[in-house]
Amino acid sequence: VGDDCAVLGGAGRGRFRLLKVDAVVEGVHFLPGTDPGLIGRKAVARPLSDIAAMGGVPSEALVTLGLPDDREVDDVKRLYAGLREMAASCGARVVGGETVRTPGPMFLSVALSGWVERGRVARRSGGRPGHLLYVTGTLGGSIAGRHLTFQPRLREARWLVGGHRIAAMMDLSDGLGADLPRLAAASGAGFEIDRPAIPVSPGRDVRGAICDGEDYELLFAVSPRTGRAVEAGWPLAFPGVRLTRIGRLVAPGEGERAFPEKGYDHFA
Amino acid sequence: VGDDCAVLGGAGRGRFRLLKVDAVVEGVHFLPGTDPGLIGRKAVARPLSDIAAMGGVPSEALVTLGLPDDREVDDVKRLYAGLREMAASCGARVVGGETVRTPGPMFLSVALSGWVERGRVARRSGGRPGHLLYVTGTLGGSIAGRHLTFQPRLREARWLVGGHRIAAMMDLSDGLGADLPRLAAASGAGFEIDRPAIPVSPGRDVRGAICDGEDYELLFAVSPRTGRAVEAGWPLAFPGVRLTRIGRLVAPGEGERAFPEKGYDHFA
């Protein structure tokens, strides 16, 4: 508890089981009229991103669909097609699905299991003062479309945990401004951010990159030495994906504990 | 797929993993104003009953709560308390929970993992013509309250699969009239029912026992020889729980394939 997935025993020697359940709700995580295939895609991509955040490998997905009476069978088929395709592209299999009636908005709950080698599991709590902070991709503006079409960073995460000691990692689902303080707190550290370094998505500003959320990028902390190795290897492994050092963890009493940009949000 | 849970590998030698996801929705599975503790209880008791139906042992539960804005924090606490207590009473642990906002009715999705010995797993498909059909408890009238307070038949199911060859088993969630035809079809068989033998809950009739649903009792098929052994041992093992032989599986072309009582329902 406190990590992106539940980390469980019982997977045999040398492995943890990972388990995640997540739900998307019409009117909150997607709007009425959204392509059903993209709804199904997002519903499973979110927990896939959580498995990635632990450095894990996804295996099976189970789906519960809360369906209002007015939906077409064809919409449900397209929803499942999108869901299956996303799962399959990440090596996961949809092993069951169930529909419940709902008088309210449609919802879609996905339980996703996976596994990770015990020596590779990346939690939020392993960061230490002096560790460097990195993010993948660019941040902000996801609501314009990327929140429906993002690709969970499974390959990148497996590369990271496979060859490097990743001290702490999580995926950015609520935005850097909400999620980095969680990683820092779990690691018993403060943080310093180099704001001009934050990789901002086209059309957005730093404040959007901090506050928008739904980036589904990786945030991780590593020792300076590991950081050098990761920076050296990354461009060859993932030439199309940005990797940016955005700051570092500091002693608990120092640096920042929260983002003032998040505070401004409350009065916006 | 087709059984009460997904049956998966990867649990080490000699075991299957079991995985189930289930959701309850306000207005469908419970009414507004229901004690939050009982809502939480039911949300996890349903998948616990599915684990029981496979002959399995539950291990971990993950919860997603879809929460309307108008709910009190105290209600959420009571809901989780009821859920945790039910899970703990069955030896399961709640390892994570997440809340998503919903503009519609409250819903609660629970992903439950478990395991079962490979030699003991009870599927729906193992019944054969000539096998005897049994149900636990009494059927019908669950909506009067028992749908919120039922105890998943985990102990009974473990006793059944531990000492006997249970050819086919499932839990009665949609009612005997809907569920027995599923078990028979999965087993490639027809069925004959001794209607006067059906154990009817107080205040209900045979039609209610067939059609009401939400009984969460076990339905299973065994060879006549195993049936004798089960009948002999049951009263000592579970003196407070009825066990009733209600009929048998027959050759696919013979007997019944559906319940006419269910058909009447459509015109009610």
Coordinates of C-alpha atoms in Angstrom, one line a residue:
Chain A
V1 CA 0.0 0.0 0.0
G2 CA 1.3 3.5 -0.9
D3 CA 2.9 2.2 -4.1
D4 CA 1.3 2.2 -7.5
C5 CA 0.4 -1.5 -7.2
A6 CA -0.1 -3.9 -4.3
V7 CA 3.1 -6.0 -4.0
L8 CA 2.4 -9.6 -2.9
G9 CA 4.2 -12.8 -2.3
G10 CA 3.2 -16.2 -3.7
A11 CA 4.6 -15.8 -7.1
G12 CA 7.3 -18.4 -6.5
R13 CA 11.0 -17.8 -5.7
G14 CA 12.5 -14.6 -6.7
R15 CA 9.3 -12.8 -7.8
F16 CA 6.7 -10.6 -6.3
R17 CA 3.1 -10.6 -7.7
L18 CA 1.7 -7.2 -8.6
L19 CA -2.0 -6.4 -8.4
K20 CA -3.8 -3.2 -9.3
V21 CA -7.5 -2.3 -9.7
D22 CA -8.5 0.9 -11.3
A23 CA -11.7 2.4 -12.6
V24 CA -12.7 5.1 -15.2
V25 CA -16.0 6.9 -15.0
E26 CA -17.9 8.7 -17.7
G27 CA -17.9 12.4 -17.0
V28 CA -14.8 12.2 -14.9
H29 CA -12.1 10.2 -16.8
F30 CA -13.7 10.4 -20.3
L31 CA -16.6 12.5 -21.8
P32 CA -19.9 11.2 -23.2
G33 CA -19.4 10.7 -26.9
T34 CA -15.7 9.5 -26.6
D35 CA -14.9 6.7 -29.0
P36 CA -15.6 3.5 -27.1
G37 CA -12.4 1.9 -28.3
L38 CA -10.4 4.7 -26.7
I39 CA -12.4 4.3 -23.5
G40 CA -11.5 0.7 -23.3
R41 CA -7.9 1.5 -24.2
K42 CA -7.6 4.1 -21.4
A43 CA -9.3 1.8 -18.8
V44 CA -6.5 -0.8 -19.2
A45 CA -3.6 1.6 -20.0
R46 CA -3.9 3.3 -16.6
P47 CA -3.2 0.1 -14.6
L48 CA -0.6 -0.9 -17.2
S49 CA 1.1 2.3 -16.3
D50 CA 1.0 1.4 -12.6
I51 CA 2.6 -2.0 -13.4
A52 CA 5.3 -0.1 -15.3
A53 CA 5.9 2.2 -12.4
M54 CA 6.9 -0.8 -10.3
G55 CA 9.2 -2.1 -13.0
G56 CA 6.9 -5.0 -13.6
V57 CA 5.5 -7.1 -16.3
P58 CA 1.7 -7.2 -16.8
S59 CA 0.1 -10.6 -17.2
E60 CA -3.8 -10.8 -16.9
A61 CA -6.6 -8.3 -16.9
L62 CA -10.2 -8.8 -15.6
V63 CA -12.8 -6.3 -16.6
T64 CA -16.1 -5.1 -15.0
L65 CA -18.2 -2.9 -17.2
G66 CA -20.9 -0.8 -15.5
L67 CA -23.4 -0.3 -18.4
P68 CA -26.3 2.1 -18.6
D69 CA -29.4 0.7 -20.4
D70 CA -29.1 3.0 -23.4
R71 CA -25.8 1.6 -24.8
E72 CA -25.5 -0.2 -28.1
V73 CA -24.0 -3.6 -28.3
D74 CA -21.7 -2.3 -31.0
D75 CA -20.3 0.2 -28.6
V76 CA -19.5 -2.5 -26.0
K77 CA -17.8 -4.6 -28.7
R78 CA -15.6 -1.6 -29.7
L79 CA -14.8 -0.8 -26.1
Y80 CA -13.6 -4.4 -25.5
A81 CA -11.7 -4.4 -28.8
G82 CA -9.8 -1.3 -27.7
L83 CA -9.2 -2.8 -24.3
R84 CA -7.9 -6.1 -25.7
E85 CA -5.7 -4.4 -28.3
M86 CA -4.0 -2.2 -25.7
A87 CA -3.6 -5.1 -23.3
A88 CA -2.1 -7.3 -26.0
S89 CA 0.3 -4.6 -27.2
C90 CA 1.7 -4.7 -23.7
G91 CA 1.8 -8.5 -23.5
A92 CA -1.2 -8.8 -21.2
R93 CA -4.3 -11.0 -21.7
V94 CA -7.9 -10.2 -20.9
V95 CA -9.0 -13.4 -19.0
G96 CA -12.5 -12.4 -18.0
G97 CA -15.1 -9.7 -18.3
E98 CA -18.4 -9.1 -16.6
T99 CA -21.2 -6.5 -17.1
V100 CA -23.3 -5.0 -14.4
R101 CA -26.2 -2.7 -15.0
T102 CA -26.0 0.8 -13.7
P103 CA -28.6 3.6 -13.6
G104 CA -25.8 6.1 -13.7
P105 CA -22.8 7.0 -15.9
M106 CA -20.9 4.2 -17.5
F107 CA -17.8 2.9 -15.6
L108 CA -15.1 0.4 -16.4
S109 CA -13.1 -1.3 -13.7
V110 CA -10.0 -3.2 -14.6
A111 CA -8.0 -5.6 -12.3
L112 CA -4.6 -6.2 -13.6
S113 CA -2.1 -8.7 -12.3
G114 CA 1.6 -8.8 -13.1
W115 CA 5.0 -9.7 -11.6
V116 CA 8.4 -8.3 -11.0
E117 CA 11.7 -9.8 -9.9
R118 CA 12.3 -9.2 -6.2
G119 CA 15.6 -7.5 -7.0
R120 CA 14.1 -5.2 -9.5
V121 CA 10.9 -3.9 -7.8
A122 CA 10.8 -0.1 -7.8
R123 CA 8.9 1.4 -4.9
R124 CA 8.2 5.0 -4.1
S125 CA 10.1 4.8 -0.8
G126 CA 13.6 4.0 -1.8
G127 CA 14.8 7.6 -2.7
R128 CA 17.5 9.3 -0.6
P129 CA 18.8 12.9 -0.2
G130 CA 21.2 13.5 -3.1
H131 CA 19.4 11.3 -5.5
L132 CA 18.6 12.8 -8.9
L133 CA 15.1 13.1 -10.2
Y134 CA 14.1 12.3 -13.8
V135 CA 10.9 12.2 -15.9
T136 CA 10.2 10.6 -19.2
G137 CA 8.4 12.4 -22.0
T138 CA 6.8 15.8 -21.7
L139 CA 4.3 17.0 -19.1
G140 CA 1.0 18.9 -19.3
G141 CA -1.9 19.3 -21.6
S142 CA -2.9 15.6 -21.6
I143 CA -6.6 16.5 -21.5
A144 CA -6.3 17.6 -25.2
G145 CA -6.1 14.0 -26.1
R146 CA -3.1 12.2 -24.8
H147 CA -5.0 11.0 -21.8
L148 CA -6.8 8.7 -24.2
T149 CA -3.9 7.7 -26.4
F150 CA -0.8 7.5 -24.1
Q151 CA 1.4 4.4 -24.3
P152 CA 2.3 3.0 -20.8
R153 CA 6.0 3.2 -20.3
L154 CA 6.5 -0.5 -19.8
R155 CA 9.5 -1.0 -22.1
E156 CA 11.2 2.0 -20.6
A157 CA 10.6 0.9 -17.1
R158 CA 11.8 -2.6 -17.7
W159 CA 15.0 -1.2 -19.3
L160 CA 15.5 1.1 -16.3
V161 CA 15.1 -1.6 -13.6
G162 CA 16.8 -4.3 -15.7
G163 CA 20.2 -2.5 -15.9
H164 CA 20.2 0.1 -13.2
R165 CA 19.4 0.5 -9.5
I166 CA 16.2 2.6 -9.6
A167 CA 15.9 3.8 -6.0
A168 CA 12.3 5.1 -6.3
M169 CA 9.8 5.3 -9.1
M170 CA 6.1 6.1 -9.8
D171 CA 3.9 7.1 -12.7
L172 CA 2.6 10.6 -13.0
S173 CA -1.2 10.2 -13.0
D174 CA -2.1 13.3 -10.9
G175 CA 0.6 15.6 -12.2
L176 CA 4.1 16.3 -11.1
G177 CA 2.8 18.8 -8.5
A178 CA 0.8 16.2 -6.7
D179 CA 2.9 13.1 -7.4
L180 CA 6.5 14.3 -6.7
P181 CA 5.6 15.3 -3.1
R182 CA 4.3 11.8 -2.6
L183 CA 7.5 10.2 -3.8
A184 CA 9.5 12.5 -1.7
A185 CA 7.4 11.9 1.4
A186 CA 7.5 8.2 0.9
S187 CA 11.3 8.4 0.7
G188 CA 11.5 10.6 3.7
A189 CA 13.1 13.5 1.7
G190 CA 12.4 17.0 0.5
F191 CA 13.1 18.0 -3.1
E192 CA 14.5 20.8 -5.3
I193 CA 13.1 21.3 -8.8
D194 CA 14.8 23.1 -11.6
R195 CA 11.7 24.6 -13.1
P196 CA 13.1 25.7 -16.4
A197 CA 14.3 22.1 -17.0
I198 CA 10.8 20.7 -16.7
P199 CA 9.9 19.2 -20.2
V200 CA 6.7 21.0 -21.2
S201 CA 4.3 19.6 -23.7
P202 CA 3.7 21.7 -26.9
G203 CA 1.2 24.5 -26.2
R204 CA 1.4 24.3 -22.4
D205 CA 3.5 26.2 -19.8
V206 CA 5.4 25.1 -16.7
R207 CA 2.3 25.5 -14.6
G208 CA 0.4 23.1 -16.8
A209 CA 3.2 20.6 -16.7
I210 CA 3.1 20.7 -12.9
C211 CA -0.7 20.8 -12.4
D212 CA -2.6 19.3 -15.4
G213 CA -2.1 15.6 -14.5
E214 CA -2.8 12.4 -16.5
D215 CA 0.7 12.5 -18.0
Y216 CA 1.3 8.7 -17.3
E217 CA 5.0 9.4 -17.6
L218 CA 7.6 7.9 -15.3
L219 CA 9.2 9.8 -12.4
F220 CA 12.2 8.2 -10.8
A221 CA 15.0 8.9 -8.4
V222 CA 18.6 7.4 -8.8
S223 CA 22.0 8.0 -7.3
P224 CA 24.2 10.5 -9.3
R225 CA 26.3 7.6 -10.5
T226 CA 23.3 5.6 -11.8
G227 CA 21.9 8.8 -13.3
R228 CA 25.0 9.1 -15.4
A229 CA 24.6 5.6 -16.6
V230 CA 20.9 6.0 -17.4
E231 CA 21.6 9.3 -19.3
A232 CA 24.3 7.6 -21.3
G233 CA 22.2 4.6 -22.3
W234 CA 18.8 6.2 -22.8
P235 CA 19.2 7.9 -26.2
L236 CA 20.3 4.7 -27.8
A237 CA 17.5 2.6 -26.1
F238 CA 14.7 5.1 -26.7
P239 CA 15.7 7.6 -29.3
G240 CA 12.1 8.9 -29.6
V241 CA 11.4 9.5 -25.9
R242 CA 12.8 12.4 -23.9
L243 CA 14.4 11.8 -20.6
T244 CA 14.9 14.9 -18.4
R245 CA 16.7 15.5 -15.1
I246 CA 14.4 17.9 -13.3
G247 CA 15.9 18.2 -9.8
R248 CA 17.0 16.2 -6.9
L249 CA 15.9 14.9 -3.5
V250 CA 17.3 16.7 -0.5
A251 CA 17.3 16.3 3.3
P252 CA 13.8 16.2 4.8
G253 CA 13.9 19.7 6.3
E254 CA 15.4 21.3 3.2
G255 CA 14.1 22.2 -0.2
E256 CA 10.4 22.0 -1.1
R257 CA 7.7 19.8 0.2
A258 CA 4.9 21.0 -2.1
F259 CA 4.4 23.0 -5.2
P260 CA 3.2 26.5 -4.8
E261 CA 1.7 26.1 -8.3
K262 CA -0.7 23.5 -6.9
G263 CA -1.8 26.0 -4.2
Y264 CA -2.6 28.7 -6.7
D265 CA -4.8 26.1 -8.4
H266 CA -7.1 26.2 -5.4
F267 CA -7.9 29.8 -6.0
A268 CA -8.1 29.7 -9.8
Chain B
V1 CA -13.5 -17.8 -18.7
G2 CA -16.9 -19.3 -18.1
D3 CA -16.1 -20.3 -14.5
D4 CA -16.8 -18.2 -11.4
C5 CA -13.1 -16.9 -11.4
A6 CA -10.3 -16.7 -13.9
V7 CA -8.0 -19.7 -13.3
L8 CA -4.4 -18.8 -13.9
G9 CA -0.9 -20.3 -13.8
G10 CA 2.1 -18.8 -12.1
A11 CA 1.2 -19.7 -8.5
G12 CA 4.1 -22.2 -8.2
R13 CA 3.9 -26.0 -8.5
G14 CA 0.6 -27.6 -7.7
R15 CA -1.5 -24.5 -7.5
F16 CA -3.6 -22.3 -9.7
R17 CA -4.1 -18.7 -9.0
L18 CA -7.7 -17.5 -9.0
L19 CA -8.7 -13.9 -9.9
K20 CA -12.1 -12.3 -9.7
V21 CA -13.3 -8.7 -10.2
D22 CA -16.8 -7.8 -9.3
A23 CA -18.8 -4.5 -8.8
V24 CA -21.9 -3.5 -6.9
V25 CA -23.8 -0.4 -7.9
E26 CA -26.2 1.7 -5.8
G27 CA -29.7 1.3 -7.1
V28 CA -28.9 -2.1 -8.6
H29 CA -27.1 -4.2 -5.9
F30 CA -28.1 -2.1 -2.9
L31 CA -30.5 0.7 -2.3
P32 CA -29.7 4.3 -1.3
G33 CA -29.8 4.4 2.5
T34 CA -28.3 0.9 3.0
D35 CA -25.9 0.7 6.0
P36 CA -22.5 1.5 4.5
G37 CA -20.9 -1.4 6.5
L38 CA -23.3 -3.8 4.8
I39 CA -22.5 -2.3 1.4
G40 CA -18.8 -2.9 1.9
R41 CA -19.5 -6.4 3.3
K42 CA -21.5 -7.4 0.2
A43 CA -19.0 -5.9 -2.2
V44 CA -16.3 -8.3 -1.0
A45 CA -18.6 -11.2 0.0
R46 CA -19.7 -11.7 -3.7
P47 CA -16.2 -12.4 -5.1
L48 CA -15.4 -14.4 -1.9
S49 CA -18.4 -16.6 -2.9
D50 CA -16.8 -17.0 -6.4
I51 CA -13.6 -18.1 -4.9
A52 CA -15.5 -20.6 -2.8
A53 CA -17.3 -21.8 -5.9
M54 CA -13.9 -22.9 -7.4
G55 CA -12.9 -24.7 -4.1
G56 CA -10.3 -22.0 -3.5
V57 CA -8.8 -20.0 -0.7
P58 CA -9.0 -16.2 -0.9
S59 CA -5.9 -14.1 -0.3
E60 CA -5.9 -10.4 -1.2
A61 CA -8.5 -7.9 -2.1
L62 CA -8.1 -4.5 -3.9
V63 CA -10.9 -2.0 -3.8
T64 CA -12.0 0.8 -6.1
L65 CA -14.7 3.1 -4.7
G66 CA -16.7 5.3 -7.0
L67 CA -17.8 8.0 -4.7
P68 CA -20.4 10.8 -5.4
D69 CA -19.5 14.2 -4.0
D70 CA -22.3 14.2 -1.3
R71 CA -21.0 11.3 0.8
E72 CA -19.7 11.7 4.3
V73 CA -16.2 10.6 5.3
D74 CA -17.8 8.6 8.1
D75 CA -19.9 6.6 5.6
V76 CA -16.7 5.7 3.7
K77 CA -15.0 4.6 6.9
R78 CA -17.9 2.4 7.8
L79 CA -18.0 1.0 4.3
Y80 CA -14.3 0.0 4.5
A81 CA -14.8 -1.3 8.0
G82 CA -17.5 -3.7 6.8
L83 CA -15.4 -4.7 3.9
R84 CA -12.3 -5.4 5.9
E85 CA -14.2 -7.4 8.5
M86 CA -15.9 -9.6 6.0
A87 CA -12.5 -10.2 4.2
A88 CA -10.7 -10.9 7.4
S89 CA -13.4 -13.4 8.6
C90 CA -12.6 -15.3 5.4
G91 CA -8.8 -15.1 5.8
A92 CA -8.4 -12.4 3.1
R93 CA -6.6 -9.2 3.4
V94 CA -7.4 -5.8 1.9
V95 CA -4.1 -4.7 0.4
G96 CA -5.2 -1.5 -1.4
G97 CA -8.0 0.8 -2.0
E98 CA -8.6 3.8 -4.3
T99 CA -11.4 6.3 -4.6
V100 CA -12.5 7.8 -7.9
R101 CA -15.1 10.5 -8.1
T102 CA -18.4 9.8 -9.9
P103 CA -21.2 12.1 -10.9
G104 CA -23.6 9.1 -10.7
P105 CA -24.5 6.4 -8.2
M106 CA -21.9 5.0 -5.8
F107 CA -20.2 1.9 -6.9
L108 CA -17.6 -0.4 -5.4
S109 CA -15.4 -2.7 -7.4
V110 CA -13.4 -5.4 -5.7
A111 CA -10.6 -7.5 -7.2
L112 CA -10.0 -10.6 -5.2
S113 CA -7.1 -13.0 -5.7
G114 CA -6.9 -16.5 -4.3
W115 CA -5.5 -19.9 -5.1
V116 CA -6.5 -23.6 -5.3
E117 CA -4.6 -26.8 -5.5
R118 CA -4.6 -28.1 -9.1
G119 CA -6.1 -31.4 -8.0
R120 CA -9.0 -29.7 -6.2
V121 CA -10.1 -27.0 -8.5
A122 CA -13.9 -27.2 -9.1
R123 CA -15.1 -25.9 -12.5
R124 CA -18.5 -25.8 -14.1
S125 CA -17.6 -28.1 -16.9
G126 CA -16.8 -31.3 -15.1
G127 CA -20.3 -32.7 -14.6
R128 CA -21.4 -35.9 -16.5
P129 CA -24.8 -37.5 -17.1
G130 CA -25.7 -39.5 -14.0
H131 CA -24.1 -37.1 -11.6
L132 CA -26.2 -36.0 -8.7
L133 CA -27.0 -32.3 -8.1
Y134 CA -26.8 -30.7 -4.6
V135 CA -27.4 -27.2 -3.2
T136 CA -26.3 -25.8 0.2
G137 CA -28.7 -23.8 2.4
T138 CA -32.1 -22.6 1.2
L139 CA -33.0 -20.6 -1.9
G140 CA -35.2 -17.6 -2.6
G141 CA -36.2 -14.4 -0.9
S142 CA -32.6 -13.1 -0.5
I143 CA -33.7 -9.6 -1.4
A144 CA -35.4 -9.4 2.0
G145 CA -32.0 -9.0 3.6
R146 CA -29.8 -12.0 3.1
H147 CA -28.3 -10.6 0.0
L148 CA -26.5 -8.2 2.3
T149 CA -25.7 -10.6 5.1
F150 CA -24.9 -13.9 3.5
Q151 CA -21.8 -15.8 4.5
P152 CA -19.7 -17.0 1.5
R153 CA -19.6 -20.8 1.6
L154 CA -15.8 -21.0 1.8
R155 CA -15.5 -23.5 4.6
E156 CA -18.1 -25.8 3.1
A157 CA -16.5 -25.6 -0.3
R158 CA -13.0 -26.4 1.0
W159 CA -14.4 -29.3 2.9
L160 CA -16.1 -30.5 -0.3
V161 CA -13.0 -30.3 -2.5
G162 CA -10.7 -31.4 0.2
G163 CA -12.2 -34.9 0.7
H164 CA -14.3 -35.6 -2.4
R165 CA -14.1 -35.4 -6.1
I166 CA -16.4 -32.5 -6.9
A167 CA -17.1 -32.9 -10.6
A168 CA -18.7 -29.4 -11.1
M169 CA -19.5 -26.5 -8.9
M170 CA -20.6 -22.9 -9.0
D171 CA -22.3 -20.4 -6.7
L172 CA -25.9 -19.4 -7.2
S173 CA -25.8 -15.6 -7.8
D174 CA -28.5 -15.3 -10.5
G175 CA -30.8 -18.0 -9.1
L176 CA -31.0 -21.7 -9.7
G177 CA -33.2 -21.1 -12.7
A178 CA -30.4 -19.1 -14.5
D179 CA -27.4 -20.8 -13.0
L180 CA -28.1 -24.6 -13.2
P181 CA -28.6 -24.4 -17.0
R182 CA -25.2 -22.8 -17.2
L183 CA -23.5 -25.6 -15.2
A184 CA -25.4 -28.2 -17.2
A185 CA -24.5 -26.5 -20.5
A186 CA -20.8 -26.2 -19.5
S187 CA -20.8 -29.9 -18.6
G188 CA -22.5 -30.9 -21.9
A189 CA -25.5 -32.3 -20.1
G190 CA -29.2 -31.8 -19.5
F191 CA -30.8 -31.9 -16.1
E192 CA -33.7 -33.3 -14.1
I193 CA -35.0 -31.4 -11.1
D194 CA -37.1 -32.8 -8.3
R195 CA -39.0 -29.6 -7.6
P196 CA -40.6 -30.6 -4.3
A197 CA -37.1 -31.3 -3.0
I198 CA -35.8 -27.7 -3.6
P199 CA -35.0 -26.2 -0.2
V200 CA -37.1 -23.0 -0.1
S201 CA -36.3 -20.1 2.2
P202 CA -39.0 -19.3 4.8
G203 CA -41.8 -17.2 3.3
R204 CA -41.0 -18.0 -0.3
D205 CA -42.2 -20.7 -2.8
V206 CA -40.5 -22.9 -5.3
R207 CA -40.8 -20.3 -8.0
G208 CA -39.0 -17.8 -5.8
A209 CA -36.3 -20.4 -5.0
I210 CA -35.8 -20.8 -8.7
C211 CA -36.0 -17.2 -9.9
D212 CA -35.1 -14.7 -7.1
G213 CA -31.4 -15.0 -7.3
E214 CA -28.6 -13.6 -5.0
D215 CA -28.6 -16.9 -2.9
Y216 CA -24.8 -17.2 -2.9
E217 CA -25.2 -20.9 -2.1
L218 CA -23.2 -23.7 -3.7
L219 CA -24.5 -25.8 -6.5
F220 CA -22.5 -28.9 -7.3
A221 CA -22.5 -32.1 -9.2
V222 CA -20.9 -35.4 -8.0
S223 CA -21.0 -39.1 -8.9
P224 CA -23.6 -41.1 -7.0
R225 CA -20.8 -42.7 -5.0
T226 CA -19.3 -39.4 -4.0
G227 CA -22.8 -38.1 -3.3
R228 CA -23.2 -40.8 -0.7
A229 CA -19.9 -39.9 1.0
V230 CA -20.8 -36.2 1.0
E231 CA -24.3 -36.9 2.5
A232 CA -22.7 -39.1 5.2
G233 CA -20.1 -36.6 6.2
W234 CA -22.0 -33.3 5.8
P235 CA -24.2 -33.3 9.0
L236 CA -21.2 -33.7 11.2
A237 CA -19.1 -31.1 9.5
F238 CA -21.9 -28.5 9.1
P239 CA -24.7 -29.3 11.4
G240 CA -26.3 -25.8 10.9
V241 CA -26.3 -25.8 7.1
R242 CA -28.7 -27.7 4.9
L243 CA -27.5 -29.9 2.1
T244 CA -30.1 -31.0 -0.4
R245 CA -30.0 -33.3 -3.4
I246 CA -32.3 -31.6 -5.9
G247 CA -31.8 -33.7 -9.0
R248 CA -29.3 -35.0 -11.5
L249 CA -27.5 -34.4 -14.7
V250 CA -28.8 -36.5 -17.7
A251 CA -27.7 -37.0 -21.3
P252 CA -27.6 -33.8 -23.3
G253 CA -30.8 -34.5 -25.3
E254 CA -32.8 -35.6 -22.3
G255 CA -34.3 -33.9 -19.3
E256 CA -34.6 -30.1 -19.1
R257 CA -32.3 -27.4 -20.5
A258 CA -34.1 -24.5 -18.9
F259 CA -36.6 -23.7 -16.3
P260 CA -40.1 -22.8 -17.5
E261 CA -40.4 -20.8 -14.3
K262 CA -37.8 -18.4 -15.7
G263 CA -39.8 -18.1 -18.9
Y264 CA -42.9 -17.1 -17.0
D265 CA -40.8 -14.4 -15.4
H266 CA -40.4 -12.6 -18.7
F267 CA -44.2 -12.1 -18.9
A268 CA -44.7 -11.3 -15.3

